[in-house]
PDB file of C-alpha atoms in Angstrom:
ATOM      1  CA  UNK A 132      31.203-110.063 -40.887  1.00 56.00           C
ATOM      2  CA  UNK A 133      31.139-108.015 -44.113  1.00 60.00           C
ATOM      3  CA  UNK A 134      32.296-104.458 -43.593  1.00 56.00           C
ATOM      4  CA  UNK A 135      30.922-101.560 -46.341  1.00 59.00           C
ATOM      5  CA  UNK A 136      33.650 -99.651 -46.971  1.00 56.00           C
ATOM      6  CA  UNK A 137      31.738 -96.932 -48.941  1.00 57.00           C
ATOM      7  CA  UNK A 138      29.085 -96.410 -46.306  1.00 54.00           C
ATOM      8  CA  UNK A 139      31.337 -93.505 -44.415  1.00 46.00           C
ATOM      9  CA  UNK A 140      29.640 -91.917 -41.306  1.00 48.00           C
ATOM     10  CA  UNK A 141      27.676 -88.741 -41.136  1.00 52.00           C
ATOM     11  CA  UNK A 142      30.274 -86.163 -39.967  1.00 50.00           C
ATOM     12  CA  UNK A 143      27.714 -84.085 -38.726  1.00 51.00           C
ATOM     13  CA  UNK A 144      26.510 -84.308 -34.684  1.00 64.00           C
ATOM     14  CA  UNK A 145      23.496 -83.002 -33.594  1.00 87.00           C
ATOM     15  CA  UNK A 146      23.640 -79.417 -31.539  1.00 96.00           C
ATOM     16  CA  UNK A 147      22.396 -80.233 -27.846  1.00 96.00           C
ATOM     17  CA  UNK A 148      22.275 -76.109 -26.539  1.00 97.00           C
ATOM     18  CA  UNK A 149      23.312 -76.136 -23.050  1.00 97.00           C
ATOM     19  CA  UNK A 150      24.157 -73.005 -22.058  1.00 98.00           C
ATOM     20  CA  UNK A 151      23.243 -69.420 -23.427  1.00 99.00           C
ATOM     21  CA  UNK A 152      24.427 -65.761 -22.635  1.00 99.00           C
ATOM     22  CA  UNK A 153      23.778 -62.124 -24.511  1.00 98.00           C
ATOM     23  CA  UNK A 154      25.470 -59.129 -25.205  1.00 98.00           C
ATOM     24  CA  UNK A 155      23.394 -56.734 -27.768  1.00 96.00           C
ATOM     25  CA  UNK A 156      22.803 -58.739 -30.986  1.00 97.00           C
ATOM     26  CA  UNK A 157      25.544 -61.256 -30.199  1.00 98.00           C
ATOM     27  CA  UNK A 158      24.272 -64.512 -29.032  1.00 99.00           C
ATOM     28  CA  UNK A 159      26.583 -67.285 -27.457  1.00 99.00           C
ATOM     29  CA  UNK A 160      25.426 -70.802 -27.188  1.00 99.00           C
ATOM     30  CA  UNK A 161      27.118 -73.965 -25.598  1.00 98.00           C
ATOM     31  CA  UNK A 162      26.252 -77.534 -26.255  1.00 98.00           C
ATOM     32  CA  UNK A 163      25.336 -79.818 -23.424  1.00 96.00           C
ATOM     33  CA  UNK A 164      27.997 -81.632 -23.732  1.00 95.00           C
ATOM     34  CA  UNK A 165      30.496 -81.402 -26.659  1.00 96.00           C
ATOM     35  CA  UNK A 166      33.171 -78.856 -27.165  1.00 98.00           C
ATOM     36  CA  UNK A 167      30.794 -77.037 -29.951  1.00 98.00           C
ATOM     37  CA  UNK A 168      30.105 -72.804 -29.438  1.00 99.00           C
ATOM     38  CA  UNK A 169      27.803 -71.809 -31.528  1.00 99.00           C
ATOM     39  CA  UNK A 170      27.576 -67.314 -32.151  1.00 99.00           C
ATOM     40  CA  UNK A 171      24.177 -66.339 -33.130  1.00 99.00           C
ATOM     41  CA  UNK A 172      24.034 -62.433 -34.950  1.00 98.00           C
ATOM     42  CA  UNK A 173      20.679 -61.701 -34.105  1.00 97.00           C
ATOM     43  CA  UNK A 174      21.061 -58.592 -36.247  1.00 96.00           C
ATOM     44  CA  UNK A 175      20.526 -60.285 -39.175  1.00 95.00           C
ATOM     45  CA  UNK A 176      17.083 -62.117 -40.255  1.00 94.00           C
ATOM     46  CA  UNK A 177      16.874 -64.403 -40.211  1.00 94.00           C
ATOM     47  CA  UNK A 178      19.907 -64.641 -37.603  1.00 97.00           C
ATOM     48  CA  UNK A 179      23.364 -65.946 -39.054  1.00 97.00           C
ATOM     49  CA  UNK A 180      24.624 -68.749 -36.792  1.00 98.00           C
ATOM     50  CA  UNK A 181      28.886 -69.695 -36.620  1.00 99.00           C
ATOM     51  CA  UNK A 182      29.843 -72.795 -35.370  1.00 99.00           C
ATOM     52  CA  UNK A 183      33.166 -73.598 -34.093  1.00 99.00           C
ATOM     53  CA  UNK A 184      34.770 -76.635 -32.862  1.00 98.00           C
ATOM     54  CA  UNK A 185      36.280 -75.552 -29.674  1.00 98.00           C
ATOM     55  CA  UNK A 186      39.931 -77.601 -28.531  1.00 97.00           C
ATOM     56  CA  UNK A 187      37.963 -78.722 -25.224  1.00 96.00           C
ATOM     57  CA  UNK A 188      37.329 -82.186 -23.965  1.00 94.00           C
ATOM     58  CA  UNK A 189      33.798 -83.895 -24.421  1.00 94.00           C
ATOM     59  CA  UNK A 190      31.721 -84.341 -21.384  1.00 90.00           C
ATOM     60  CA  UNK A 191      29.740 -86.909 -20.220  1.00 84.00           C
ATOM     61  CA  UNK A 192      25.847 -86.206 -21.033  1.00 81.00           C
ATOM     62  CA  UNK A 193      24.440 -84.146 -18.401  1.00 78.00           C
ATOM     63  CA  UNK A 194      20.541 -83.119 -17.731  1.00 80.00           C
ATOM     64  CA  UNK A 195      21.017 -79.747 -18.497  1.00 85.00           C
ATOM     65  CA  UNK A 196      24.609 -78.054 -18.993  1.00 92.00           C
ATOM     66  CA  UNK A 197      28.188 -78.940 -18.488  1.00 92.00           C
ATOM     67  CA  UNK A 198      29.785 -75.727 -19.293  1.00 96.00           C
ATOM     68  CA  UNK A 199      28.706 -72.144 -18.258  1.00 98.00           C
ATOM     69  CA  UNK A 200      28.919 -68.855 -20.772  1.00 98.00           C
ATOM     70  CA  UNK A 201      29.435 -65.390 -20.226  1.00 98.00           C
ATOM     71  CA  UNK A 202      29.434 -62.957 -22.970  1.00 98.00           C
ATOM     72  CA  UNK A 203      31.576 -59.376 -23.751  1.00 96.00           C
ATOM     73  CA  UNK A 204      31.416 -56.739 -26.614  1.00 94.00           C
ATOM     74  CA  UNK A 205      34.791 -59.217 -27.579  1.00 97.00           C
ATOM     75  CA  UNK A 206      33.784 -62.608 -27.173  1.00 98.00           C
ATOM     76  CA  UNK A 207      32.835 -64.897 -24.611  1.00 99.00           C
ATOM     77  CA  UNK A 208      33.994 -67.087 -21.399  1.00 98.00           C
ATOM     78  CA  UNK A 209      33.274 -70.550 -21.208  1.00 99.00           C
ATOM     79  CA  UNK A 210      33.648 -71.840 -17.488  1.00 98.00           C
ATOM     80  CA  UNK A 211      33.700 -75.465 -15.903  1.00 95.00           C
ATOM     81  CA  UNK A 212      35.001 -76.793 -12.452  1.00 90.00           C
ATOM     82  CA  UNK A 213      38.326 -77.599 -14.204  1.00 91.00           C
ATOM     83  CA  UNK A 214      38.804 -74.530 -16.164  1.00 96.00           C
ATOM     84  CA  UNK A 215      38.538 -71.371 -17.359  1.00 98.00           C
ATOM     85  CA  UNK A 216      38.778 -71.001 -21.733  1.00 98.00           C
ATOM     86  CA  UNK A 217      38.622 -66.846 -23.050  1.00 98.00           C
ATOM     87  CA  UNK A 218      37.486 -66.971 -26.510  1.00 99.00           C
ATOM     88  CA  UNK A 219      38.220 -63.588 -28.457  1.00 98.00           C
ATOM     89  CA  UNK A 220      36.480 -63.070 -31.929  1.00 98.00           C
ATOM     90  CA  UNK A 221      39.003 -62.377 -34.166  1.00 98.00           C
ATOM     91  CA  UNK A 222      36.732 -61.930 -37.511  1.00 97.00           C
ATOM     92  CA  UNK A 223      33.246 -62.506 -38.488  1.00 96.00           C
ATOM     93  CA  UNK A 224      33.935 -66.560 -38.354  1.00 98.00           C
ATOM     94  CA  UNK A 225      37.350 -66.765 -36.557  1.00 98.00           C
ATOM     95  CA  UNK A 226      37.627 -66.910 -32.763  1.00 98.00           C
ATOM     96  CA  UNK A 227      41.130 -67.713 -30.535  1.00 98.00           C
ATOM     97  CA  UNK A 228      40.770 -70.130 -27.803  1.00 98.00           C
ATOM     98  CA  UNK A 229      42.928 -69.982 -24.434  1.00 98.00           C
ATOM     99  CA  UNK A 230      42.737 -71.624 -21.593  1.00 97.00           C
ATOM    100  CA  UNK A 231      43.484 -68.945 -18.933  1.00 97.00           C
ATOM    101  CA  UNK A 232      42.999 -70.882 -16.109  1.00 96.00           C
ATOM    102  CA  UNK A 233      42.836 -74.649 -14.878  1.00 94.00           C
ATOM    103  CA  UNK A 234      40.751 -74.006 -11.825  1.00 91.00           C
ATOM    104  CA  UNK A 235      37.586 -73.488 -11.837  1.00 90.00           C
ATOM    105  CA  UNK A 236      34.369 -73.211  -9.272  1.00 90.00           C
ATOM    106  CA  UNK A 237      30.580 -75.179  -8.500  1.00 90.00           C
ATOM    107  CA  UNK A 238      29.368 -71.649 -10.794  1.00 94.00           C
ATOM    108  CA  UNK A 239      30.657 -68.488 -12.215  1.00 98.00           C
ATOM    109  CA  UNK A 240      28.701 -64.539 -12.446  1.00 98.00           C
ATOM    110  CA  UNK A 241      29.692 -62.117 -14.631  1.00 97.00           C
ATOM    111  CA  UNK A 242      28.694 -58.595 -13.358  1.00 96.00           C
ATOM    112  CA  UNK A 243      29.103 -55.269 -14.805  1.00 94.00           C
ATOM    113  CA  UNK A 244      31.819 -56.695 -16.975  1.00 94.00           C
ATOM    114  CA  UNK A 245      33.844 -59.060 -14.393  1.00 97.00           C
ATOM    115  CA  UNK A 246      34.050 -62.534 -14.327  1.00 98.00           C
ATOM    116  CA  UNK A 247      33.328 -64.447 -10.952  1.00 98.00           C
ATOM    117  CA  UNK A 248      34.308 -67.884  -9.602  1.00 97.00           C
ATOM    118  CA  UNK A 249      32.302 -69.272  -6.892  1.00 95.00           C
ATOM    119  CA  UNK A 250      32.269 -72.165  -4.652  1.00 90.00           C
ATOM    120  CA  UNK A 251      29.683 -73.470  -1.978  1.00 83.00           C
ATOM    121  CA  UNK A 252      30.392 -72.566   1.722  1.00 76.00           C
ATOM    122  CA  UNK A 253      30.257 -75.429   3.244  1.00 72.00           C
ATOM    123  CA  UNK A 254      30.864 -79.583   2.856  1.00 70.00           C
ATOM    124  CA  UNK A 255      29.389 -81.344  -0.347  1.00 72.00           C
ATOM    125  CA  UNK A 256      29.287 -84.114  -2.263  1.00 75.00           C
ATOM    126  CA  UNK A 257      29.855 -84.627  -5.880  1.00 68.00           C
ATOM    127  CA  UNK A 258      28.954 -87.403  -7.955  1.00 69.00           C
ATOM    128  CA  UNK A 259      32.411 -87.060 -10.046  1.00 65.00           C
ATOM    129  CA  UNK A 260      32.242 -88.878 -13.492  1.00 63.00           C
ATOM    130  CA  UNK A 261      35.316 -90.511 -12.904  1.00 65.00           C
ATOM    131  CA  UNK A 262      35.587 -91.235  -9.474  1.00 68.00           C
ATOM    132  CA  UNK A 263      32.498 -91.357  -8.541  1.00 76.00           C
ATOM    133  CA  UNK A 264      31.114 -89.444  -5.116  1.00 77.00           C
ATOM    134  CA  UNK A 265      33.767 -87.480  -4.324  1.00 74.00           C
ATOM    135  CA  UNK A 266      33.250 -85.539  -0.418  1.00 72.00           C
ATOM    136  CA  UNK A 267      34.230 -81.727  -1.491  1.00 71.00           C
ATOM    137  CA  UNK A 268      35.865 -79.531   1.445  1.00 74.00           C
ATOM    138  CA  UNK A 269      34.602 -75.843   1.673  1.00 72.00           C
ATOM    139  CA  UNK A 270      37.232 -73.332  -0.004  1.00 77.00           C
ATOM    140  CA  UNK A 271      38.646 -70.627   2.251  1.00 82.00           C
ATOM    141  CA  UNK A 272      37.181 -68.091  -0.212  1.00 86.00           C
ATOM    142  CA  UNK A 273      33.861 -69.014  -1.538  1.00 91.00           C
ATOM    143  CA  UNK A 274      34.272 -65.778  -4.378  1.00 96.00           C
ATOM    144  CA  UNK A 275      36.966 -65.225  -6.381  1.00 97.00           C
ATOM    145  CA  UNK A 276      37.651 -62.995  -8.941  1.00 98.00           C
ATOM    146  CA  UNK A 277      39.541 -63.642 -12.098  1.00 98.00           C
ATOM    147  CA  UNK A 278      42.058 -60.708 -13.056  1.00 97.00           C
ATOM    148  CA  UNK A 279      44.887 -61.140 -15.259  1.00 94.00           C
ATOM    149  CA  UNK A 280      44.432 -65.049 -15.064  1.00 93.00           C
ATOM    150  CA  UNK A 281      44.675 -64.991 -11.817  1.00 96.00           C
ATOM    151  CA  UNK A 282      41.232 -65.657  -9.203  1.00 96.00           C
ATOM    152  CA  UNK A 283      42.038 -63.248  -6.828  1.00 97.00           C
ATOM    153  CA  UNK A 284      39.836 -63.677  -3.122  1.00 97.00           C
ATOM    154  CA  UNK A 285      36.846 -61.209  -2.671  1.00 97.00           C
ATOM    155  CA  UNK A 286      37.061 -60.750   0.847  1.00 96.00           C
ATOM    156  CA  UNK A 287      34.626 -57.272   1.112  1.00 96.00           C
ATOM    157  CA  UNK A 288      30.924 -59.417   2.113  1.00 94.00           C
ATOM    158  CA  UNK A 289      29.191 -56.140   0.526  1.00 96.00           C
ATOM    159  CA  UNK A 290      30.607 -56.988  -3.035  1.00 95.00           C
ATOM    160  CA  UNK A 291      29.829 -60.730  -2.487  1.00 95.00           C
ATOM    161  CA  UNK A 292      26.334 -59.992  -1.634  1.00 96.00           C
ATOM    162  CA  UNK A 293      26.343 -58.097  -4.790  1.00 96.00           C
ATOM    163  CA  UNK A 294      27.718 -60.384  -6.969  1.00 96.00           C
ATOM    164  CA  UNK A 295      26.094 -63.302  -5.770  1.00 94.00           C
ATOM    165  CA  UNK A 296      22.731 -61.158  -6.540  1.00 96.00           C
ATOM    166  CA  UNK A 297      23.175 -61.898  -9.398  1.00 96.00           C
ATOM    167  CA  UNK A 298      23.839 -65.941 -10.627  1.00 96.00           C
ATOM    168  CA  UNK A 299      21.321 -67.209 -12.979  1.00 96.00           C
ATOM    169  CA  UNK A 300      20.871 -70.456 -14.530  1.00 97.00           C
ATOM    170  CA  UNK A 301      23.393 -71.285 -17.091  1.00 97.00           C
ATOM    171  CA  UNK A 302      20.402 -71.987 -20.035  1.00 98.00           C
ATOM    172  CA  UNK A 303      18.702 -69.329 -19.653  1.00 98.00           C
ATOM    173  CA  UNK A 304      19.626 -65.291 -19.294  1.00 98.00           C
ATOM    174  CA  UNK A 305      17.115 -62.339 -19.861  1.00 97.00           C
ATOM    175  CA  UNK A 306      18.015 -58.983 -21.758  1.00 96.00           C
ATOM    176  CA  UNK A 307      17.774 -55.751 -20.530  1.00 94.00           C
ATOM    177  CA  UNK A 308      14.546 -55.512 -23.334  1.00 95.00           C
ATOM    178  CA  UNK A 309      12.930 -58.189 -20.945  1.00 97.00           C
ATOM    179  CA  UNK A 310      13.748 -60.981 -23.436  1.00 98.00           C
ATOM    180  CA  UNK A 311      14.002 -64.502 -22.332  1.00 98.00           C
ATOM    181  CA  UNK A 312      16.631 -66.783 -23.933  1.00 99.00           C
ATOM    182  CA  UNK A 313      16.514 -70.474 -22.922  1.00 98.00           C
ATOM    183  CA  UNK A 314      18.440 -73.122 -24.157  1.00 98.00           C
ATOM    184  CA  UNK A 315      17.204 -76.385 -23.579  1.00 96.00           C
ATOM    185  CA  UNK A 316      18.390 -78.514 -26.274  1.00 95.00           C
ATOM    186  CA  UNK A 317      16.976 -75.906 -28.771  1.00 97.00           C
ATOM    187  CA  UNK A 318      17.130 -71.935 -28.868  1.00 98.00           C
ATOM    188  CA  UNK A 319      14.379 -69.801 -27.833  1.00 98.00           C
ATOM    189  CA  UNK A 320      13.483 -66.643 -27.574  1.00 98.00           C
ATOM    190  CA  UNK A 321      10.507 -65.599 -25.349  1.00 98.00           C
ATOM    191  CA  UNK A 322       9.974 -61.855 -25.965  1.00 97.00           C
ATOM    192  CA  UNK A 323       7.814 -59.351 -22.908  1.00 96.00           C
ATOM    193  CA  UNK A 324       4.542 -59.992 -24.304  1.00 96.00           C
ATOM    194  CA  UNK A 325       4.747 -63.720 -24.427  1.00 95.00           C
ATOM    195  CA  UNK A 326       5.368 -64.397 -27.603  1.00 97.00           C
ATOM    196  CA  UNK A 327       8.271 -67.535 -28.070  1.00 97.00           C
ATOM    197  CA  UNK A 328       9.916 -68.266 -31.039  1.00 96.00           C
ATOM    198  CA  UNK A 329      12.673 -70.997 -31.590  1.00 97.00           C
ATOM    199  CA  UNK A 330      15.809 -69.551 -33.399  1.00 97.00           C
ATOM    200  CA  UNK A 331      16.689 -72.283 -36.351  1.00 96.00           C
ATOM    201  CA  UNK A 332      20.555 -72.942 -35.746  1.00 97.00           C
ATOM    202  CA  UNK A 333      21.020 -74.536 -39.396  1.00 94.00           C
ATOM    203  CA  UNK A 334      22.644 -73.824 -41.431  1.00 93.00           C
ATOM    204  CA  UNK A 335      25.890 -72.772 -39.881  1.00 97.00           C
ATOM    205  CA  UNK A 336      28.547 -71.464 -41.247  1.00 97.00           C
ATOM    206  CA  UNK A 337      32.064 -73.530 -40.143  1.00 98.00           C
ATOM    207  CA  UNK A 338      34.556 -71.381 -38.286  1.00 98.00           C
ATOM    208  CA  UNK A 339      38.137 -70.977 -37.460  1.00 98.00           C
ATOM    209  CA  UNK A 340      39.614 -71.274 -33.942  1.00 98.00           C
ATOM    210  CA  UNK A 341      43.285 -70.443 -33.684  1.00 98.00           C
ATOM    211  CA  UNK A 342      43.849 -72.475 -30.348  1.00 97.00           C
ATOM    212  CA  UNK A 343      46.456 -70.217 -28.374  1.00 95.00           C
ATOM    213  CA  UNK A 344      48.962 -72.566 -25.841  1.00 90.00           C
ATOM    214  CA  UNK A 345      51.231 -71.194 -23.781  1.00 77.00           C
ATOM    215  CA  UNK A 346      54.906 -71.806 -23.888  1.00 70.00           C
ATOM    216  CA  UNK A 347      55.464 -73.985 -20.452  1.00 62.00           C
ATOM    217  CA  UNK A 348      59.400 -73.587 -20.436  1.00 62.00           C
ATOM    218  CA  UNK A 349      58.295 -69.670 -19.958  1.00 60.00           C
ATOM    219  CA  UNK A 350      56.217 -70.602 -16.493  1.00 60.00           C
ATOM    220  CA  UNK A 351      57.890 -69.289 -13.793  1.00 58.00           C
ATOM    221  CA  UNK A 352      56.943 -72.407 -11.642  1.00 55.00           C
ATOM    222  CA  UNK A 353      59.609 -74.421 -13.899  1.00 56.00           C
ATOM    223  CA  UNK A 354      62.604 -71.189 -13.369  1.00 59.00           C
ATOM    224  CA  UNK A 355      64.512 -72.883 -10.694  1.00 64.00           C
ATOM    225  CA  UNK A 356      64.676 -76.343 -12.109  1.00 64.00           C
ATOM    226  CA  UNK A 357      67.789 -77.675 -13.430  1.00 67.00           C
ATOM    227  CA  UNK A 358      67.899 -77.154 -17.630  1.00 62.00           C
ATOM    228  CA  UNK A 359      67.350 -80.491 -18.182  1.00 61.00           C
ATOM    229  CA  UNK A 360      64.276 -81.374 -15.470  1.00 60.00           C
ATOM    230  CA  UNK A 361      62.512 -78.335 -17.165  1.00 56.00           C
ATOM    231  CA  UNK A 362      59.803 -78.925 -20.195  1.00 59.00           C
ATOM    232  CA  UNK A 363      60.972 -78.084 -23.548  1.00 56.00           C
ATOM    233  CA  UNK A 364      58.803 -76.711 -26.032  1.00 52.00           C
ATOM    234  CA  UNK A 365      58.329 -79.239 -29.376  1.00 49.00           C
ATOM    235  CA  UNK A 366      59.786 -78.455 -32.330  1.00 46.00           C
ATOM    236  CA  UNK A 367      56.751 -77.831 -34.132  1.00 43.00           C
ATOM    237  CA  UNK A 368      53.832 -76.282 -31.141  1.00 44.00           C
ATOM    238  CA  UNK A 369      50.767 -76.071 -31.763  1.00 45.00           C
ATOM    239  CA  UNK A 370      50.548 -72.667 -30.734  1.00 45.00           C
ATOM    240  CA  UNK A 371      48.143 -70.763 -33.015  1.00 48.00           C
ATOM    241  CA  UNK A 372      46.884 -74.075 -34.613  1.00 49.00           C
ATOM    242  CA  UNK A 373      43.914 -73.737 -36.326  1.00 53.00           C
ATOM    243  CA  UNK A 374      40.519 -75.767 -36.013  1.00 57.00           C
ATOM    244  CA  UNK A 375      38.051 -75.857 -38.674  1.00 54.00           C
ATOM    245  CA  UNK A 376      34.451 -76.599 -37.623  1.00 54.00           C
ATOM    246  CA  UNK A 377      32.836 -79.245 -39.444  1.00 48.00           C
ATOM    247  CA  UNK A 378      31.410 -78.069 -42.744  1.00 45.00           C
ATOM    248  CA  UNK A 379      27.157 -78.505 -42.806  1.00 49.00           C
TER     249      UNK A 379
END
């Protein structure tokens, strides 16, 4: 077998949108199923598009999304049934990544500016990419909230009425304007009158993620083990590393 050494790979992978969510001009789009976040400035024309490669683990292929996003005047969460990842902008093409959370829900809402984690009320099963169909027990508290990293039960049924009001469809979200974004493998934009207009996500400028990770000697779930049962830090963590999306 001969093997051409000079024919190297294209480093590029196509986008798959997956997920999509709004705030003003600032638009926040997930791929199906690799850790890639692209922010689209709408306030620009034609729009200027970011990509960054996020520090998150690639999922198998799903029909539609594997990841939910919900944006803020600061960034944007990205939510999944393992976790919960805040990404802050930092700069016009740098973003921080951390991982506030390794719980998760079936869905999340954001409303009026707080983040919800929801499960189904009753006895399920999942067709788990690793295990296969998994039977899923009911949680005691089918809404939680997240505050200061913690998800915190909503136990008023008035506010979980409310909330639950309000879940959408991860691809697709609709402005207060009565625009329609839906991202199904490409952008679009379907504005009141019916006009729809696909939003061209190249070329993209690469950004920076500075990938925050906490210190786990600091947890207090490791304060009462003996010195040397606790984990030690490394001598060179990876706190505030930075990841450079791949340049198109």
């Amino acid at each position: 077998m001969d093997l051409d050494l000079d024919a190297v790979p294209d480093d590029v992978t196509d986008f798959e949108a997956g997920a999509v969510t709004v705030t003003g001009t600032d638009v926040w789009v997930m791929d199906r199923a690799n850790p890639l976040l692209l922010h689209v400035d709408t306030s620009h024309s034609p729009p200027q598009v970011v990509e960054y490669l996020l520090p998150l683990s690639i999922e198998p292929p799903p029909d539609k999304w594997s990841r939910r996003v919900h944006a803020d005047r600061d960034g944007c969460w990205i939510t999944s049934p393992e976790e919960i990842v805040r990404c802050a902008r930092l700069g016009p093409t740098e973003l921080s990544v951390h991982r506030v959370t390794t719980e998760g829900g079936d869905y999340t809402i954001d409303y009026e500016g707080r983040l919800f984690v929801c499960t189904y009320p009753h006895h399920s099963v999942h067709d788990h990419p690793q295990y296969g169909f998994v039977h899923i027990d009911p949680d005691q508290y089918p809404v939680r909230e997240l505050i200061d990293g913690d998800l915190i039960p909503v136990l008023d049924d008035s506010i979980t009425a409310i909330v639950q009001s309000h879940r959408r469809r991860a691809d697709r979200v609709e402005t207060a304007d009565g625009t329609k974004w839906i991202a199904d493998a490409t952008l679009t934009a379907e504005l009141p009158e019916g006009t729809v207009h696909t939003i061209d996500l190249d070329p993209r400028t690469p950004g920076q993620v500075q990938w925050i990770r906490e210190d786990p000697s600091q947890d207090p779930a490791f304060m009462d083990l003996p010195p040397e049962s606790a984990p030690h830090p490394r001598e060179n963590p990876q706190a505030g590393r930075i990841l450079r999306a791949r340049r198109r």
